Short mmCIF file of C-alpha atoms in Angstrom, two decimals:
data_model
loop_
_atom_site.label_atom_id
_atom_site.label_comp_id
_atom_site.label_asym_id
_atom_site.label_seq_id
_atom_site.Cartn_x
_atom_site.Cartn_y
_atom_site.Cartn_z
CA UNK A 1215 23.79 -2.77 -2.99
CA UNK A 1216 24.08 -4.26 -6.36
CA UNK A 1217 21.98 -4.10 -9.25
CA UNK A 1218 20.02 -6.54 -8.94
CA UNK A 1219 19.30 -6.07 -4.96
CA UNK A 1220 18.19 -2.59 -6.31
CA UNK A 1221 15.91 -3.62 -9.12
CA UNK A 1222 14.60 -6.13 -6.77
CA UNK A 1223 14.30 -3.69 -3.40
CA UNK A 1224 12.87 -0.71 -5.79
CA UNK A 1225 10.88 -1.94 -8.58
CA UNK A 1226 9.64 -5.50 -7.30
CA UNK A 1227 7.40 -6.20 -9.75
CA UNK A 1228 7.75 -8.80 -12.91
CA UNK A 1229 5.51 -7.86 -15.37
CA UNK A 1230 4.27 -10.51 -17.77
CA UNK A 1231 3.52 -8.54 -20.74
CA UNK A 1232 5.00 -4.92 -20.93
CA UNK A 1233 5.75 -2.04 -23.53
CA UNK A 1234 9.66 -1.23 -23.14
CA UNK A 1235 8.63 2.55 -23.93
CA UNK A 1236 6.66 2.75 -20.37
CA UNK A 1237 10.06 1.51 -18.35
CA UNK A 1238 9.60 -2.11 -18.08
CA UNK A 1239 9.95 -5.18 -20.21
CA UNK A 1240 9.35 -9.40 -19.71
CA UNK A 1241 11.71 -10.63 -17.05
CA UNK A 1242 13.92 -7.50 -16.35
CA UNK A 1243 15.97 -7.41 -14.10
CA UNK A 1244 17.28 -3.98 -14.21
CA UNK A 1245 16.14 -0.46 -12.86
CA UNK A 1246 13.31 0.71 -14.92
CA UNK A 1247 13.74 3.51 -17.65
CA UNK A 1248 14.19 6.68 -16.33
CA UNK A 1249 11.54 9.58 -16.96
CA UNK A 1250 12.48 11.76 -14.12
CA UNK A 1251 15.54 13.69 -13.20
CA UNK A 1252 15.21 12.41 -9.68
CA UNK A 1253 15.62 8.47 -11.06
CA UNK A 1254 18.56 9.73 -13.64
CA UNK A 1255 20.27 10.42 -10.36
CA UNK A 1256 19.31 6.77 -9.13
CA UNK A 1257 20.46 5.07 -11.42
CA UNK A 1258 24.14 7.26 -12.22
CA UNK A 1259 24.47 6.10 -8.19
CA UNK A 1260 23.37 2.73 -8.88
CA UNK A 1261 26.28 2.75 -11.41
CA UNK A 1262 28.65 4.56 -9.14
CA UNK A 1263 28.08 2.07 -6.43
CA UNK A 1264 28.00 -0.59 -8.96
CA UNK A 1265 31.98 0.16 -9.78
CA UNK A 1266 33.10 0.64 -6.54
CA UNK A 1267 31.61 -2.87 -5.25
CA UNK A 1268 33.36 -4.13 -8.45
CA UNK A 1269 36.95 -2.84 -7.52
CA UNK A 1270 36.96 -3.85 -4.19
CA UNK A 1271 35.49 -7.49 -4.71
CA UNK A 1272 38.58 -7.66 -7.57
CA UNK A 1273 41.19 -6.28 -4.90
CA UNK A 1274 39.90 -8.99 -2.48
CA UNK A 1275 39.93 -11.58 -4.72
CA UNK A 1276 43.75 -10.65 -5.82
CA UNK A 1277 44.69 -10.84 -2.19
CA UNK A 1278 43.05 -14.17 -1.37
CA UNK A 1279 44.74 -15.21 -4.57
CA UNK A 1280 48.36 -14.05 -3.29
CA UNK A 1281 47.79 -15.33 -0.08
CA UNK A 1282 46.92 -18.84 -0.87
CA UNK A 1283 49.99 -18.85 -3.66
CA UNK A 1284 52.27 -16.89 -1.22
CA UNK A 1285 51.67 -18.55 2.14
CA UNK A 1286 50.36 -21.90 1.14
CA UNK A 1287 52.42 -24.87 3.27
CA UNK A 1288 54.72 -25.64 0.26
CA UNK A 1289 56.08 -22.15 -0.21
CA UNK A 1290 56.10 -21.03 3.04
CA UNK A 1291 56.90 -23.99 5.12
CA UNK A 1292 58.14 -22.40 8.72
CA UNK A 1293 54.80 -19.62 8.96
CA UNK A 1294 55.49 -16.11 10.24
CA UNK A 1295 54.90 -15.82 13.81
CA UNK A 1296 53.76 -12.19 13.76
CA UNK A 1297 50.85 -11.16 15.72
CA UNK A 1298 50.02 -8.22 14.24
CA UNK A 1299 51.10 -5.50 11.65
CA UNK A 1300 50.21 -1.68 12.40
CA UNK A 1301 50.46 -0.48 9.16
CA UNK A 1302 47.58 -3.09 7.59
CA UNK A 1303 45.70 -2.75 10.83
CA UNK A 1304 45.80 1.12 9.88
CA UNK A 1305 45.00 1.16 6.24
CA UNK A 1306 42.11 -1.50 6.58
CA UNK A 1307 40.32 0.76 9.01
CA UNK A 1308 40.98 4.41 7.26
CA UNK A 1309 40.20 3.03 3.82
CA UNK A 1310 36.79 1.21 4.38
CA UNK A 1311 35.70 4.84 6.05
CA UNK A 1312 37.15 6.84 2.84
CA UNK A 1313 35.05 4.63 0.77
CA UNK A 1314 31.99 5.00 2.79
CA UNK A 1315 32.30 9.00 2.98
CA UNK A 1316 32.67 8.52 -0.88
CA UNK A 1317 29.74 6.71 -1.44
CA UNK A 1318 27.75 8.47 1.55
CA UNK A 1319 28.22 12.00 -0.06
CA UNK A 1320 26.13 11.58 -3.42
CA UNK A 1321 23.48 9.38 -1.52
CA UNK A 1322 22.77 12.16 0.71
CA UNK A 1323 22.37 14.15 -2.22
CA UNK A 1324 20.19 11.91 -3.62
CA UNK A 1325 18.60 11.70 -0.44
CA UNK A 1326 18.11 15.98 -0.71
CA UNK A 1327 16.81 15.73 -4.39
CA UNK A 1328 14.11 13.44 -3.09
CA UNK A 1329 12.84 15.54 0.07
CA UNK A 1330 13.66 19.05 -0.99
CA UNK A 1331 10.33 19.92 -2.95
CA UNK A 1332 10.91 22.49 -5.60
CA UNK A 1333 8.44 24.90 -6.02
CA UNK A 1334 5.01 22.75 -7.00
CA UNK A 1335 2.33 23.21 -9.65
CA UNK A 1336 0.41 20.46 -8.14
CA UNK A 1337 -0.44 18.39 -5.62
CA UNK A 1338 -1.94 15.02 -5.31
CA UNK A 1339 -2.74 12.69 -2.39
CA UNK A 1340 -2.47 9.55 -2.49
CA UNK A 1341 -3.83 6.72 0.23
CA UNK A 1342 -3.06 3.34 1.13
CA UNK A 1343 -5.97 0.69 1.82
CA UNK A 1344 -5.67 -3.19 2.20
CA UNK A 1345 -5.43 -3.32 -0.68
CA UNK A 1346 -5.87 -0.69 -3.32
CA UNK A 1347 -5.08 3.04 -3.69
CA UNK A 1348 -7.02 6.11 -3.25
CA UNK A 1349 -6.40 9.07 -4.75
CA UNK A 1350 -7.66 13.07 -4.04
CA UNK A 1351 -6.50 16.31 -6.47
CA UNK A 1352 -6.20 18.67 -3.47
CA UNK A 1353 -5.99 21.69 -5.45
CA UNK A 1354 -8.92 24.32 -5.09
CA UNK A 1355 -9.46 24.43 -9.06
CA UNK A 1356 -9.90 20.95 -9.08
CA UNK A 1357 -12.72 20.71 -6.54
CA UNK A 1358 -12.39 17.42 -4.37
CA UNK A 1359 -11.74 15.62 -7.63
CA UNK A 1360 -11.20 11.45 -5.93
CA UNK A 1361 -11.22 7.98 -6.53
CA UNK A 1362 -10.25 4.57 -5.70
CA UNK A 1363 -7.73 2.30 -7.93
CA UNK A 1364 -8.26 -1.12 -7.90
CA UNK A 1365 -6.24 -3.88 -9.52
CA UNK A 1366 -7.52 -5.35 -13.21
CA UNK A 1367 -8.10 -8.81 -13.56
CA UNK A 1368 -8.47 -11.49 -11.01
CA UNK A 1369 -4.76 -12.43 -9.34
CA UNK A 1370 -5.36 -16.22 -8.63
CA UNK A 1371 -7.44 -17.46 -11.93
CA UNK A 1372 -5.40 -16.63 -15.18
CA UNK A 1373 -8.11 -17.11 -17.42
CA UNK A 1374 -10.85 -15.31 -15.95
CA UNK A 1375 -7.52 -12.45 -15.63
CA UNK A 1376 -7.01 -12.47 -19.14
CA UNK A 1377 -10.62 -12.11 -19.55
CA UNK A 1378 -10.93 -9.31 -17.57
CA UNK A 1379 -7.75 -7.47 -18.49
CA UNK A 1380 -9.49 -8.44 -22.52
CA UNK A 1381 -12.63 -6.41 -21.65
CA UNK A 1382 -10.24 -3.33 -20.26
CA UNK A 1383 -8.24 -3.35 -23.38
CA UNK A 1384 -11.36 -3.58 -25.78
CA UNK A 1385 -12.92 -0.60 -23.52
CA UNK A 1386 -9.82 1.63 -23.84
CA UNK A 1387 -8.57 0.81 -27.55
CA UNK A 1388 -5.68 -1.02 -26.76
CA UNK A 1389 -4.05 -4.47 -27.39
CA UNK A 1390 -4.06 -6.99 -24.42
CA UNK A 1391 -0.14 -6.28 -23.87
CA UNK A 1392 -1.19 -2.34 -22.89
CA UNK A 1393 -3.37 -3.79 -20.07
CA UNK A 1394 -0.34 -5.89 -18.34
CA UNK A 1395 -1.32 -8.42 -15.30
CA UNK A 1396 -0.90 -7.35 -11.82
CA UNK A 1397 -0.04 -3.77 -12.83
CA UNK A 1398 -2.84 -2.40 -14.50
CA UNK A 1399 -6.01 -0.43 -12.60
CA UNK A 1400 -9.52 0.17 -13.32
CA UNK A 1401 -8.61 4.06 -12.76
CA UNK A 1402 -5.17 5.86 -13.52
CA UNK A 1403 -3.27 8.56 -11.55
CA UNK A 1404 -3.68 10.93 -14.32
CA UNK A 1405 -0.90 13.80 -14.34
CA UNK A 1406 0.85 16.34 -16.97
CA UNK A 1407 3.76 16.76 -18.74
CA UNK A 1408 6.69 18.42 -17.55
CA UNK A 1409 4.74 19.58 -14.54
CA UNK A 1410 6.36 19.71 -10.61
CA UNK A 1411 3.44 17.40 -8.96
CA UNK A 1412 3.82 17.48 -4.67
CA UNK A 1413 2.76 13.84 -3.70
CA UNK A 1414 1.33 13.53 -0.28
CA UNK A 1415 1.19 9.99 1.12
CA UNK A 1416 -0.80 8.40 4.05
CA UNK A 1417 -2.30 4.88 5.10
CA UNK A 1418 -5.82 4.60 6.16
CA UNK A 1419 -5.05 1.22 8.14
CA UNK A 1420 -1.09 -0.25 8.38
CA UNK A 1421 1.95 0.62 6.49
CA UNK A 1422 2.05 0.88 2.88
CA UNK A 1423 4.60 2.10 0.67
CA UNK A 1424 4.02 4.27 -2.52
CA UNK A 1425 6.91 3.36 -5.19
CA UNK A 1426 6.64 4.56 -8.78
CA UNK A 1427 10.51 3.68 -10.36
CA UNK A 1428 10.20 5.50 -13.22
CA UNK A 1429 9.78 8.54 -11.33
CA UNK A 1430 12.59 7.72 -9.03
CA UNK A 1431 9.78 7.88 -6.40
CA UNK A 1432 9.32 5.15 -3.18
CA UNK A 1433 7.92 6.81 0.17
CA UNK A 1434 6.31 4.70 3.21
CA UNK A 1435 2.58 5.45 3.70
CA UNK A 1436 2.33 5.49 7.37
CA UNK A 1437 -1.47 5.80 9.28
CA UNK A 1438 -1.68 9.28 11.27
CA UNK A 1439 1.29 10.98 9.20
CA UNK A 1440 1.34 12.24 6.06
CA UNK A 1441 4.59 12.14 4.18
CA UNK A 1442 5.89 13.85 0.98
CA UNK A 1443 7.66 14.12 -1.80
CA UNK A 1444 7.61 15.16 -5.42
CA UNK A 1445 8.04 14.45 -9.23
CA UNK A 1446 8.18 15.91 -12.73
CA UNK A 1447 7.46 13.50 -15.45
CA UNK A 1448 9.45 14.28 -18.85
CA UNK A 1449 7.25 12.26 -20.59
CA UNK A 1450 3.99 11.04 -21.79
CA UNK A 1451 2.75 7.28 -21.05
CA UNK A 1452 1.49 4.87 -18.63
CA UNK A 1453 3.90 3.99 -16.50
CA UNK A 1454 3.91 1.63 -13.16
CA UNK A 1455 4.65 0.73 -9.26
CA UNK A 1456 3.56 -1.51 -6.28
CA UNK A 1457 3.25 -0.95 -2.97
CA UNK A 1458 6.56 -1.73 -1.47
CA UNK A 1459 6.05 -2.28 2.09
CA UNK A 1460 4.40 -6.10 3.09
CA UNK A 1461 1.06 -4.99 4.50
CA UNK A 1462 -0.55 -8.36 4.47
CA UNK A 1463 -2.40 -11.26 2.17
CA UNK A 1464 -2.98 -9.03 -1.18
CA UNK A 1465 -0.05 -6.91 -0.68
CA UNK A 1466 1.31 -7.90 -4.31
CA UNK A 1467 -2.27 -6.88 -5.60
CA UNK A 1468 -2.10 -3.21 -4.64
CA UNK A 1469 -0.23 -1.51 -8.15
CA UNK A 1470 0.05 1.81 -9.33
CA UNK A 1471 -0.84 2.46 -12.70
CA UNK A 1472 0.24 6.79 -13.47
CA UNK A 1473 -0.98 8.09 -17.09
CA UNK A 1474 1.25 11.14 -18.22
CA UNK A 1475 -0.51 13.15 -20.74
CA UNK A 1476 0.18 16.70 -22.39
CA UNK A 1477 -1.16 19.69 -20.26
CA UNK A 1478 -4.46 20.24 -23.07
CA UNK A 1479 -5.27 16.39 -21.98
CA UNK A 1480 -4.91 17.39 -18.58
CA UNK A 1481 -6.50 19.90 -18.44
CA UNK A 1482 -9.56 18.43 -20.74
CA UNK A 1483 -9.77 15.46 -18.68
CA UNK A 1484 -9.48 17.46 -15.18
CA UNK A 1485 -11.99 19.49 -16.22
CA UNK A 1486 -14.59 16.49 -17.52
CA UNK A 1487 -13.66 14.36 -14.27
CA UNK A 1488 -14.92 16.62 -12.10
CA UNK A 1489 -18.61 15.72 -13.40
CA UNK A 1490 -18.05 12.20 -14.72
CA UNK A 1491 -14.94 10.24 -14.17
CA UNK A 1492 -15.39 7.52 -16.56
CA UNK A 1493 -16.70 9.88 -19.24
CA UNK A 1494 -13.66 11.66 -18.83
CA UNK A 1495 -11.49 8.60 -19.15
CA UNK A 1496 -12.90 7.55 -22.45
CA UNK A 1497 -12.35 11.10 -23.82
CA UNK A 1498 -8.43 10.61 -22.44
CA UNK A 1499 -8.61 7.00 -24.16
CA UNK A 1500 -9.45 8.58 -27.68
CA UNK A 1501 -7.09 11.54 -27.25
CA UNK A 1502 -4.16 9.45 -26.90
CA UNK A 1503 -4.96 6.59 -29.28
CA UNK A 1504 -5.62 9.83 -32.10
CA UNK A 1505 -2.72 10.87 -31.31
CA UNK A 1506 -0.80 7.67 -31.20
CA UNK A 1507 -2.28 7.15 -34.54
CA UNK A 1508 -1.00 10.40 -36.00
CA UNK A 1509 2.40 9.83 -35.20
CA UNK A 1510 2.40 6.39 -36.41
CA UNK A 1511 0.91 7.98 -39.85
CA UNK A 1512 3.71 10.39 -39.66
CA UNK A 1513 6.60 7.54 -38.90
CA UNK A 1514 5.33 5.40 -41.53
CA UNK A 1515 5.00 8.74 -44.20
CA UNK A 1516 8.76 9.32 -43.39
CA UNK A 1517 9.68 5.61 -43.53
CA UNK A 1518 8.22 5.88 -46.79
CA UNK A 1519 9.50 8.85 -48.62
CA UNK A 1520 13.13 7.57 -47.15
CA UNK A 1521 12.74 4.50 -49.46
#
């Protein structure tokens, strides 16, 4: 599969309006930035795959090209009458199998880093509904913590969406851009640092599919079975996914929007959500935007005493 098929298969989004630092950026066409080991796998097969597609669409082309200079009427006026050659009937069967063992043996370990959960700190369900995604903290310490994520903005009317996604931004502290169309939710998926989360999927009604790219995450969401997986996040940000499995009319309307925040965030906003959700949030909001405006401070102090 190329690149693009890839990006297209994996990601399927186009964002409008997107910060490069959270993975994605206008009109991409490539994977999205990894922030998981699991996706720096993805993408070194991508690659992999990538140059092996490239060498044999070269070697193809090179024998088309001798054939038609070789064997065209003018050179070759009285054709060979030779039915077949055992040699070439050979090679063209053992090498297309050595090629597939080659590329088969990393994507089954791709396939192993994926499934084979490592020993978790967390674990989160999360639950697919025409058309929006609900999420539980399963944990004891975190006491039923739930809620539903619905899409910002209104997916048909781009004015009254801008509007909306306005009124978001103004709420949370951030420019317009930080609240991108189609992707953004009323609630994140809020998770820590450097932390092994277990991700438990299900459907409440037909099949979904849970795909976060910069995670190297995509798992079907299947009513009656709960399937899993897992993901450790290297950084902090907002980063974000679609369902990827057609599940009917608003099945482009169902994103998922995942804030990555230090453990002390977590573990402040964990503890606040438990009483009051959206109080919670807005203490999250101000964290990070103090903390984005600190290290701006700090970038611009060093930009300075550099001149």
């Amino acid at each position: 599969m190329s690149w693009i098929a890839m990006a297209i298969a994996f990601a399927g989004v186009a964002p409008a309006a997107l910060a490069a630092e959270n993975g994605m950026s206008p009109w991409q066409l490539g994977l999205q930035r990894s922030v998981s080991d699991v996706m720096d796998y993805i993408i070194w097969f991508e690659q992999f795959t990538l140059a092996i597609i490239v060498v044999v669409v070269l070697f193809v082309l090179a024998l088309l090209i001798y054939v038609m200079v070789r064997f065209n009427a003018k050179s070759n006026p009285v054709p060979s009458k030779t039915s077949h050659n055992t040699a070439i009937e050979i090679v063209w069967t053992i090498a297309p199998i050595l090629i597939l063992v080659v590329i088969a043996v990393p994507s089954f370990r791709l396939l192993n880093k994926q499934l084979e959960i490592p020993e978790y700190e967390m674990t989160i369900k999360a639950t697919g509904y025409q058309w929006y995604w609900g999420y539980e903290y399963t944990d004891e310490n975190m006491n039923g913590l739930s809620f539903d994520a619905i899409m910002v903005g209104n997916s048909l009317d781009l004015e009254e969406d801008r509007i909306a996604r306005q009124e978001v931004a103004d709420e949370r502290g951030v420019s317009l851009n930080e609240v991108p169309r189609l992707l953004a939710n009323d609630y994140d998926l809020v998770v820590p640092v450097d932390t092994v989360v277990r991700l438990q999927i299900a459907a409440a009604d037909v099949i979904h599919a849970f795909a976060m790219p910069s995670m190297g995450v995509k798992i079907d969401a299947i009513p009656g079975r709960l399937n899993e997986t897992w993901f450790k996040a290297r950084e902090t940000g907002v980063f974000y996914g679609q369902c990827s499995e057609l599940c009917g009319k608003d099945h482009a309307f169902m994103p998922i929007s995942m804030r990555v925040v230090t453990k002390e965030q977590f573990a402040q906003w964990s503890e606040a959500a438990q009483d009051d959700i959206d109080v919670a949030n807005e203490q999250l909001w101000a964290a990070v935007a103090s903390e984005k405006k600190a290290a701006s401070a700090a970038s611009d102090a060093i930009s300075v005493a550099a001149k």
